[in-house]
């Protein structure tokens, strides 16, 4: 089971992430780009994609551009040492004139898997019982009933 949240605060310029997983290495799935944004690469974690996403965030690319750059066959076709893009999951949140967030859940990610994103917030999970963890987290943070700063 892996669950994560990425968020940016346009008022303070802060970026953040939190995650939980049933495997080792949870501290490696995210990359913060202070003052710019954050990316998380989970499921069949691709550190190369995480690093590429962080470089794109530093270059002020949109969340959609970052996800499109790493979640595709041409960037990550899958090899013996790296799982294909269809087994990966990404969440990205970036600051800018308007904070934005995007995510990707590969079609071969272990069910239940999915995500929600809006504004500067994205919540994603895989190997979960159902959508309730993602939905409850997203709703709590986006309505302000839980502070993520």
mmCIF file with all atom_site columns, C-alpha atoms in Angstrom:
data_model
loop_
_atom_site.group_PDB
_atom_site.id
_atom_site.type_symbol
_atom_site.label_atom_id
_atom_site.label_alt_id
_atom_site.label_comp_id
_atom_site.label_asym_id
_atom_site.label_entity_id
_atom_site.label_seq_id
_atom_site.pdbx_PDB_ins_code
_atom_site.Cartn_x
_atom_site.Cartn_y
_atom_site.Cartn_z
_atom_site.occupancy
_atom_site.B_iso_or_equiv
_atom_site.pdbx_formal_charge
_atom_site.auth_seq_id
_atom_site.auth_comp_id
_atom_site.auth_asym_id
_atom_site.auth_atom_id
_atom_site.pdbx_PDB_model_num
ATOM 1   C CA . UNK A 1 1   ? 0.000   0.000  0.000   1.00 0.00 ? 1   UNK A CA 1
ATOM 2   C CA . UNK A 1 2   ? 1.307   3.419  -0.960  1.00 0.00 ? 2   UNK A CA 1
ATOM 3   C CA . UNK A 1 3   ? -0.385  6.744  -0.376  1.00 0.00 ? 3   UNK A CA 1
ATOM 4   C CA . UNK A 1 4   ? 1.012   10.232 -0.877  1.00 0.00 ? 4   UNK A CA 1
ATOM 5   C CA . UNK A 1 5   ? 0.095   13.881 -0.969  1.00 0.00 ? 5   UNK A CA 1
ATOM 6   C CA . UNK A 1 6   ? 1.908   16.745 -2.705  1.00 0.00 ? 6   UNK A CA 1
ATOM 7   C CA . UNK A 1 7   ? 0.915   20.339 -2.132  1.00 0.00 ? 7   UNK A CA 1
ATOM 8   C CA . UNK A 1 8   ? 2.033   23.910 -2.688  1.00 0.00 ? 8   UNK A CA 1
ATOM 9   C CA . UNK A 1 9   ? 0.955   27.011 -0.785  1.00 0.00 ? 9   UNK A CA 1
ATOM 10  C CA . UNK A 1 10  ? 0.850   30.115 -3.008  1.00 0.00 ? 10  UNK A CA 1
ATOM 11  C CA . UNK A 1 11  ? 0.625   32.457 -0.007  1.00 0.00 ? 11  UNK A CA 1
ATOM 12  C CA . UNK A 1 12  ? 3.814   31.259 1.697   1.00 0.00 ? 12  UNK A CA 1
ATOM 13  C CA . UNK A 1 13  ? 5.620   29.747 -1.304  1.00 0.00 ? 13  UNK A CA 1
ATOM 14  C CA . UNK A 1 14  ? 6.054   26.501 0.638   1.00 0.00 ? 14  UNK A CA 1
ATOM 15  C CA . UNK A 1 15  ? 5.987   23.086 -1.017  1.00 0.00 ? 15  UNK A CA 1
ATOM 16  C CA . UNK A 1 16  ? 5.531   19.766 0.722   1.00 0.00 ? 16  UNK A CA 1
ATOM 17  C CA . UNK A 1 17  ? 4.904   16.062 0.493   1.00 0.00 ? 17  UNK A CA 1
ATOM 18  C CA . UNK A 1 18  ? 3.934   13.215 2.786   1.00 0.00 ? 18  UNK A CA 1
ATOM 19  C CA . UNK A 1 19  ? 3.768   9.514  2.048   1.00 0.00 ? 19  UNK A CA 1
ATOM 20  C CA . UNK A 1 20  ? 3.324   6.069  3.527   1.00 0.00 ? 20  UNK A CA 1
ATOM 21  C CA . UNK A 1 21  ? 4.177   2.731  1.955   1.00 0.00 ? 21  UNK A CA 1
ATOM 22  C CA . UNK A 1 22  ? 4.360   -0.973 2.730   1.00 0.00 ? 22  UNK A CA 1
ATOM 23  C CA . UNK A 1 23  ? 7.878   -1.203 1.284   1.00 0.00 ? 23  UNK A CA 1
ATOM 24  C CA . UNK A 1 24  ? 11.247  0.290  2.152   1.00 0.00 ? 24  UNK A CA 1
ATOM 25  C CA . UNK A 1 25  ? 12.438  3.577  0.714   1.00 0.00 ? 25  UNK A CA 1
ATOM 26  C CA . UNK A 1 26  ? 9.408   5.826  1.222   1.00 0.00 ? 26  UNK A CA 1
ATOM 27  C CA . UNK A 1 27  ? 11.801  8.739  1.788   1.00 0.00 ? 27  UNK A CA 1
ATOM 28  C CA . UNK A 1 28  ? 13.041  8.362  -1.798  1.00 0.00 ? 28  UNK A CA 1
ATOM 29  C CA . UNK A 1 29  ? 9.750   8.699  -3.663  1.00 0.00 ? 29  UNK A CA 1
ATOM 30  C CA . UNK A 1 30  ? 9.449   12.490 -3.462  1.00 0.00 ? 30  UNK A CA 1
ATOM 31  C CA . UNK A 1 31  ? 11.610  15.382 -4.568  1.00 0.00 ? 31  UNK A CA 1
ATOM 32  C CA . UNK A 1 32  ? 11.027  18.923 -3.340  1.00 0.00 ? 32  UNK A CA 1
ATOM 33  C CA . UNK A 1 33  ? 12.028  21.935 -5.404  1.00 0.00 ? 33  UNK A CA 1
ATOM 34  C CA . UNK A 1 34  ? 11.883  24.761 -2.834  1.00 0.00 ? 34  UNK A CA 1
ATOM 35  C CA . UNK A 1 35  ? 9.838   27.734 -3.980  1.00 0.00 ? 35  UNK A CA 1
ATOM 36  C CA . UNK A 1 36  ? 8.773   25.907 -7.156  1.00 0.00 ? 36  UNK A CA 1
ATOM 37  C CA . UNK A 1 37  ? 6.998   22.579 -6.515  1.00 0.00 ? 37  UNK A CA 1
ATOM 38  C CA . UNK A 1 38  ? 7.178   18.898 -5.698  1.00 0.00 ? 38  UNK A CA 1
ATOM 39  C CA . UNK A 1 39  ? 6.943   15.519 -7.418  1.00 0.00 ? 39  UNK A CA 1
ATOM 40  C CA . UNK A 1 40  ? 6.278   12.058 -6.066  1.00 0.00 ? 40  UNK A CA 1
ATOM 41  C CA . UNK A 1 41  ? 7.060   8.897  -8.060  1.00 0.00 ? 41  UNK A CA 1
ATOM 42  C CA . UNK A 1 42  ? 5.498   5.779  -6.574  1.00 0.00 ? 42  UNK A CA 1
ATOM 43  C CA . UNK A 1 43  ? 4.117   2.299  -7.313  1.00 0.00 ? 43  UNK A CA 1
ATOM 44  C CA . UNK A 1 44  ? 7.001   0.964  -9.434  1.00 0.00 ? 44  UNK A CA 1
ATOM 45  C CA . UNK A 1 45  ? 9.049   3.974  -8.308  1.00 0.00 ? 45  UNK A CA 1
ATOM 46  C CA . UNK A 1 46  ? 11.145  5.494  -11.056 1.00 0.00 ? 46  UNK A CA 1
ATOM 47  C CA . UNK A 1 47  ? 13.877  7.675  -9.550  1.00 0.00 ? 47  UNK A CA 1
ATOM 48  C CA . UNK A 1 48  ? 14.994  8.802  -13.001 1.00 0.00 ? 48  UNK A CA 1
ATOM 49  C CA . UNK A 1 49  ? 11.476  10.140 -13.617 1.00 0.00 ? 49  UNK A CA 1
ATOM 50  C CA . UNK A 1 50  ? 11.415  11.764 -10.180 1.00 0.00 ? 50  UNK A CA 1
ATOM 51  C CA . UNK A 1 51  ? 14.687  13.550 -10.940 1.00 0.00 ? 51  UNK A CA 1
ATOM 52  C CA . UNK A 1 52  ? 13.594  14.598 -14.424 1.00 0.00 ? 52  UNK A CA 1
ATOM 53  C CA . UNK A 1 53  ? 10.337  15.929 -12.999 1.00 0.00 ? 53  UNK A CA 1
ATOM 54  C CA . UNK A 1 54  ? 12.236  17.968 -10.405 1.00 0.00 ? 54  UNK A CA 1
ATOM 55  C CA . UNK A 1 55  ? 14.390  19.519 -13.140 1.00 0.00 ? 55  UNK A CA 1
ATOM 56  C CA . UNK A 1 56  ? 11.265  20.449 -15.112 1.00 0.00 ? 56  UNK A CA 1
ATOM 57  C CA . UNK A 1 57  ? 9.663   21.948 -12.006 1.00 0.00 ? 57  UNK A CA 1
ATOM 58  C CA . UNK A 1 58  ? 12.830  24.005 -11.446 1.00 0.00 ? 58  UNK A CA 1
ATOM 59  C CA . UNK A 1 59  ? 12.457  25.216 -15.049 1.00 0.00 ? 59  UNK A CA 1
ATOM 60  C CA . UNK A 1 60  ? 8.936   26.428 -14.166 1.00 0.00 ? 60  UNK A CA 1
ATOM 61  C CA . UNK A 1 61  ? 7.031   23.893 -16.238 1.00 0.00 ? 61  UNK A CA 1
ATOM 62  C CA . UNK A 1 62  ? 3.383   23.207 -15.444 1.00 0.00 ? 62  UNK A CA 1
ATOM 63  C CA . UNK A 1 63  ? 2.304   20.123 -13.528 1.00 0.00 ? 63  UNK A CA 1
ATOM 64  C CA . UNK A 1 64  ? 0.664   18.740 -16.685 1.00 0.00 ? 64  UNK A CA 1
ATOM 65  C CA . UNK A 1 65  ? 3.915   19.200 -18.645 1.00 0.00 ? 65  UNK A CA 1
ATOM 66  C CA . UNK A 1 66  ? 5.918   17.404 -15.957 1.00 0.00 ? 66  UNK A CA 1
ATOM 67  C CA . UNK A 1 67  ? 3.555   14.429 -15.874 1.00 0.00 ? 67  UNK A CA 1
ATOM 68  C CA . UNK A 1 68  ? 3.413   14.226 -19.678 1.00 0.00 ? 68  UNK A CA 1
ATOM 69  C CA . UNK A 1 69  ? 7.208   14.226 -19.826 1.00 0.00 ? 69  UNK A CA 1
ATOM 70  C CA . UNK A 1 70  ? 7.696   11.215 -17.521 1.00 0.00 ? 70  UNK A CA 1
ATOM 71  C CA . UNK A 1 71  ? 4.514   9.153  -17.892 1.00 0.00 ? 71  UNK A CA 1
ATOM 72  C CA . UNK A 1 72  ? 4.956   7.794  -21.384 1.00 0.00 ? 72  UNK A CA 1
ATOM 73  C CA . UNK A 1 73  ? 6.455   4.887  -23.276 1.00 0.00 ? 73  UNK A CA 1
ATOM 74  C CA . UNK A 1 74  ? 9.186   6.916  -25.003 1.00 0.00 ? 74  UNK A CA 1
ATOM 75  C CA . UNK A 1 75  ? 10.655  8.116  -21.695 1.00 0.00 ? 75  UNK A CA 1
ATOM 76  C CA . UNK A 1 76  ? 10.306  4.801  -19.878 1.00 0.00 ? 76  UNK A CA 1
ATOM 77  C CA . UNK A 1 77  ? 9.635   1.784  -22.087 1.00 0.00 ? 77  UNK A CA 1
ATOM 78  C CA . UNK A 1 78  ? 10.504  -0.681 -19.297 1.00 0.00 ? 78  UNK A CA 1
ATOM 79  C CA . UNK A 1 79  ? 13.632  -2.758 -19.059 1.00 0.00 ? 79  UNK A CA 1
ATOM 80  C CA . UNK A 1 80  ? 14.941  -5.495 -16.806 1.00 0.00 ? 80  UNK A CA 1
ATOM 81  C CA . UNK A 1 81  ? 16.056  -2.876 -14.260 1.00 0.00 ? 81  UNK A CA 1
ATOM 82  C CA . UNK A 1 82  ? 13.079  -0.520 -14.592 1.00 0.00 ? 82  UNK A CA 1
ATOM 83  C CA . UNK A 1 83  ? 9.367   -1.241 -14.662 1.00 0.00 ? 83  UNK A CA 1
ATOM 84  C CA . UNK A 1 84  ? 7.328   0.180  -17.552 1.00 0.00 ? 84  UNK A CA 1
ATOM 85  C CA . UNK A 1 85  ? 5.481   3.466  -17.239 1.00 0.00 ? 85  UNK A CA 1
ATOM 86  C CA . UNK A 1 86  ? 2.167   1.607  -17.036 1.00 0.00 ? 86  UNK A CA 1
ATOM 87  C CA . UNK A 1 87  ? 3.166   0.348  -13.549 1.00 0.00 ? 87  UNK A CA 1
ATOM 88  C CA . UNK A 1 88  ? 3.973   3.783  -12.163 1.00 0.00 ? 88  UNK A CA 1
ATOM 89  C CA . UNK A 1 89  ? 2.136   6.569  -10.418 1.00 0.00 ? 89  UNK A CA 1
ATOM 90  C CA . UNK A 1 90  ? 3.049   10.264 -10.196 1.00 0.00 ? 90  UNK A CA 1
ATOM 91  C CA . UNK A 1 91  ? 1.764   13.303 -8.360  1.00 0.00 ? 91  UNK A CA 1
ATOM 92  C CA . UNK A 1 92  ? 3.015   16.815 -9.105  1.00 0.00 ? 92  UNK A CA 1
ATOM 93  C CA . UNK A 1 93  ? 2.163   20.210 -7.616  1.00 0.00 ? 93  UNK A CA 1
ATOM 94  C CA . UNK A 1 94  ? 3.765   23.468 -8.754  1.00 0.00 ? 94  UNK A CA 1
ATOM 95  C CA . UNK A 1 95  ? 3.671   27.135 -7.834  1.00 0.00 ? 95  UNK A CA 1
ATOM 96  C CA . UNK A 1 96  ? 3.238   29.766 -10.508 1.00 0.00 ? 96  UNK A CA 1
ATOM 97  C CA . UNK A 1 97  ? 0.806   32.483 -11.453 1.00 0.00 ? 97  UNK A CA 1
ATOM 98  C CA . UNK A 1 98  ? -1.816  29.888 -10.542 1.00 0.00 ? 98  UNK A CA 1
ATOM 99  C CA . UNK A 1 99  ? -0.767  26.831 -8.491  1.00 0.00 ? 99  UNK A CA 1
ATOM 100 C CA . UNK A 1 100 ? -1.533  23.652 -10.363 1.00 0.00 ? 100 UNK A CA 1
ATOM 101 C CA . UNK A 1 101 ? -1.367  19.930 -9.780  1.00 0.00 ? 101 UNK A CA 1
ATOM 102 C CA . UNK A 1 102 ? -1.568  16.829 -11.940 1.00 0.00 ? 102 UNK A CA 1
ATOM 103 C CA . UNK A 1 103 ? -1.156  13.116 -11.557 1.00 0.00 ? 103 UNK A CA 1
ATOM 104 C CA . UNK A 1 104 ? -0.868  9.885  -13.465 1.00 0.00 ? 104 UNK A CA 1
ATOM 105 C CA . UNK A 1 105 ? -1.815  6.341  -12.535 1.00 0.00 ? 105 UNK A CA 1
ATOM 106 C CA . UNK A 1 106 ? -0.607  3.647  -14.918 1.00 0.00 ? 106 UNK A CA 1
ATOM 107 C CA . UNK A 1 107 ? -3.087  1.062  -16.173 1.00 0.00 ? 107 UNK A CA 1
ATOM 108 C CA . UNK A 1 108 ? -1.023  -1.771 -14.650 1.00 0.00 ? 108 UNK A CA 1
ATOM 109 C CA . UNK A 1 109 ? -0.688  -0.208 -11.202 1.00 0.00 ? 109 UNK A CA 1
ATOM 110 C CA . UNK A 1 110 ? -1.928  -2.625 -8.544  1.00 0.00 ? 110 UNK A CA 1
ATOM 111 C CA . UNK A 1 111 ? -5.606  -1.961 -7.683  1.00 0.00 ? 111 UNK A CA 1
ATOM 112 C CA . UNK A 1 112 ? -7.103  -0.073 -5.999  1.00 0.00 ? 112 UNK A CA 1
ATOM 113 C CA . UNK A 1 113 ? -5.159  2.811  -7.451  1.00 0.00 ? 113 UNK A CA 1
ATOM 114 C CA . UNK A 1 114 ? -6.091  6.329  -8.379  1.00 0.00 ? 114 UNK A CA 1
ATOM 115 C CA . UNK A 1 115 ? -5.683  10.005 -7.599  1.00 0.00 ? 115 UNK A CA 1
ATOM 116 C CA . UNK A 1 116 ? -7.340  13.410 -7.303  1.00 0.00 ? 116 UNK A CA 1
ATOM 117 C CA . UNK A 1 117 ? -5.844  16.796 -8.090  1.00 0.00 ? 117 UNK A CA 1
ATOM 118 C CA . UNK A 1 118 ? -6.969  20.416 -8.125  1.00 0.00 ? 118 UNK A CA 1
ATOM 119 C CA . UNK A 1 119 ? -5.321  23.745 -7.511  1.00 0.00 ? 119 UNK A CA 1
ATOM 120 C CA . UNK A 1 120 ? -1.959  23.086 -5.867  1.00 0.00 ? 120 UNK A CA 1
ATOM 121 C CA . UNK A 1 121 ? -2.908  19.712 -4.349  1.00 0.00 ? 121 UNK A CA 1
ATOM 122 C CA . UNK A 1 122 ? -2.663  16.124 -5.538  1.00 0.00 ? 122 UNK A CA 1
ATOM 123 C CA . UNK A 1 123 ? -3.366  12.946 -3.550  1.00 0.00 ? 123 UNK A CA 1
ATOM 124 C CA . UNK A 1 124 ? -2.573  9.523  -4.999  1.00 0.00 ? 124 UNK A CA 1
ATOM 125 C CA . UNK A 1 125 ? -2.518  5.928  -3.830  1.00 0.00 ? 125 UNK A CA 1
ATOM 126 C CA . UNK A 1 126 ? -2.146  2.345  -4.969  1.00 0.00 ? 126 UNK A CA 1
ATOM 127 C CA . UNK A 1 127 ? -2.709  -1.074 -3.431  1.00 0.00 ? 127 UNK A CA 1
ATOM 128 C CA . UNK A 1 128 ? -5.470  0.546  -1.363  1.00 0.00 ? 128 UNK A CA 1
ATOM 129 C CA . UNK A 1 129 ? -8.765  -1.046 -0.366  1.00 0.00 ? 129 UNK A CA 1
ATOM 130 C CA . UNK A 1 130 ? -10.750 1.588  -2.262  1.00 0.00 ? 130 UNK A CA 1
ATOM 131 C CA . UNK A 1 131 ? -10.858 5.297  -3.111  1.00 0.00 ? 131 UNK A CA 1
ATOM 132 C CA . UNK A 1 132 ? -11.818 6.387  0.410   1.00 0.00 ? 132 UNK A CA 1
ATOM 133 C CA . UNK A 1 133 ? -8.241  7.176  1.578   1.00 0.00 ? 133 UNK A CA 1
ATOM 134 C CA . UNK A 1 134 ? -7.535  9.389  -1.425  1.00 0.00 ? 134 UNK A CA 1
ATOM 135 C CA . UNK A 1 135 ? -10.960 11.031 -1.306  1.00 0.00 ? 135 UNK A CA 1
ATOM 136 C CA . UNK A 1 136 ? -10.938 11.698 2.458   1.00 0.00 ? 136 UNK A CA 1
ATOM 137 C CA . UNK A 1 137 ? -7.428  13.165 2.356   1.00 0.00 ? 137 UNK A CA 1
ATOM 138 C CA . UNK A 1 138 ? -8.171  15.360 -0.638  1.00 0.00 ? 138 UNK A CA 1
ATOM 139 C CA . UNK A 1 139 ? -11.456 16.605 0.828   1.00 0.00 ? 139 UNK A CA 1
ATOM 140 C CA . UNK A 1 140 ? -9.952  17.355 4.253   1.00 0.00 ? 140 UNK A CA 1
ATOM 141 C CA . UNK A 1 141 ? -7.017  19.334 2.877   1.00 0.00 ? 141 UNK A CA 1
ATOM 142 C CA . UNK A 1 142 ? -8.870  21.129 0.081   1.00 0.00 ? 142 UNK A CA 1
ATOM 143 C CA . UNK A 1 143 ? -11.674 22.283 2.406   1.00 0.00 ? 143 UNK A CA 1
ATOM 144 C CA . UNK A 1 144 ? -9.208  23.495 5.026   1.00 0.00 ? 144 UNK A CA 1
ATOM 145 C CA . UNK A 1 145 ? -10.395 21.133 7.752   1.00 0.00 ? 145 UNK A CA 1
ATOM 146 C CA . UNK A 1 146 ? -6.811  19.856 7.946   1.00 0.00 ? 146 UNK A CA 1
ATOM 147 C CA . UNK A 1 147 ? -3.812  22.122 7.470   1.00 0.00 ? 147 UNK A CA 1
ATOM 148 C CA . UNK A 1 148 ? -0.921  20.771 5.405   1.00 0.00 ? 148 UNK A CA 1
ATOM 149 C CA . UNK A 1 149 ? 1.533   23.491 6.454   1.00 0.00 ? 149 UNK A CA 1
#
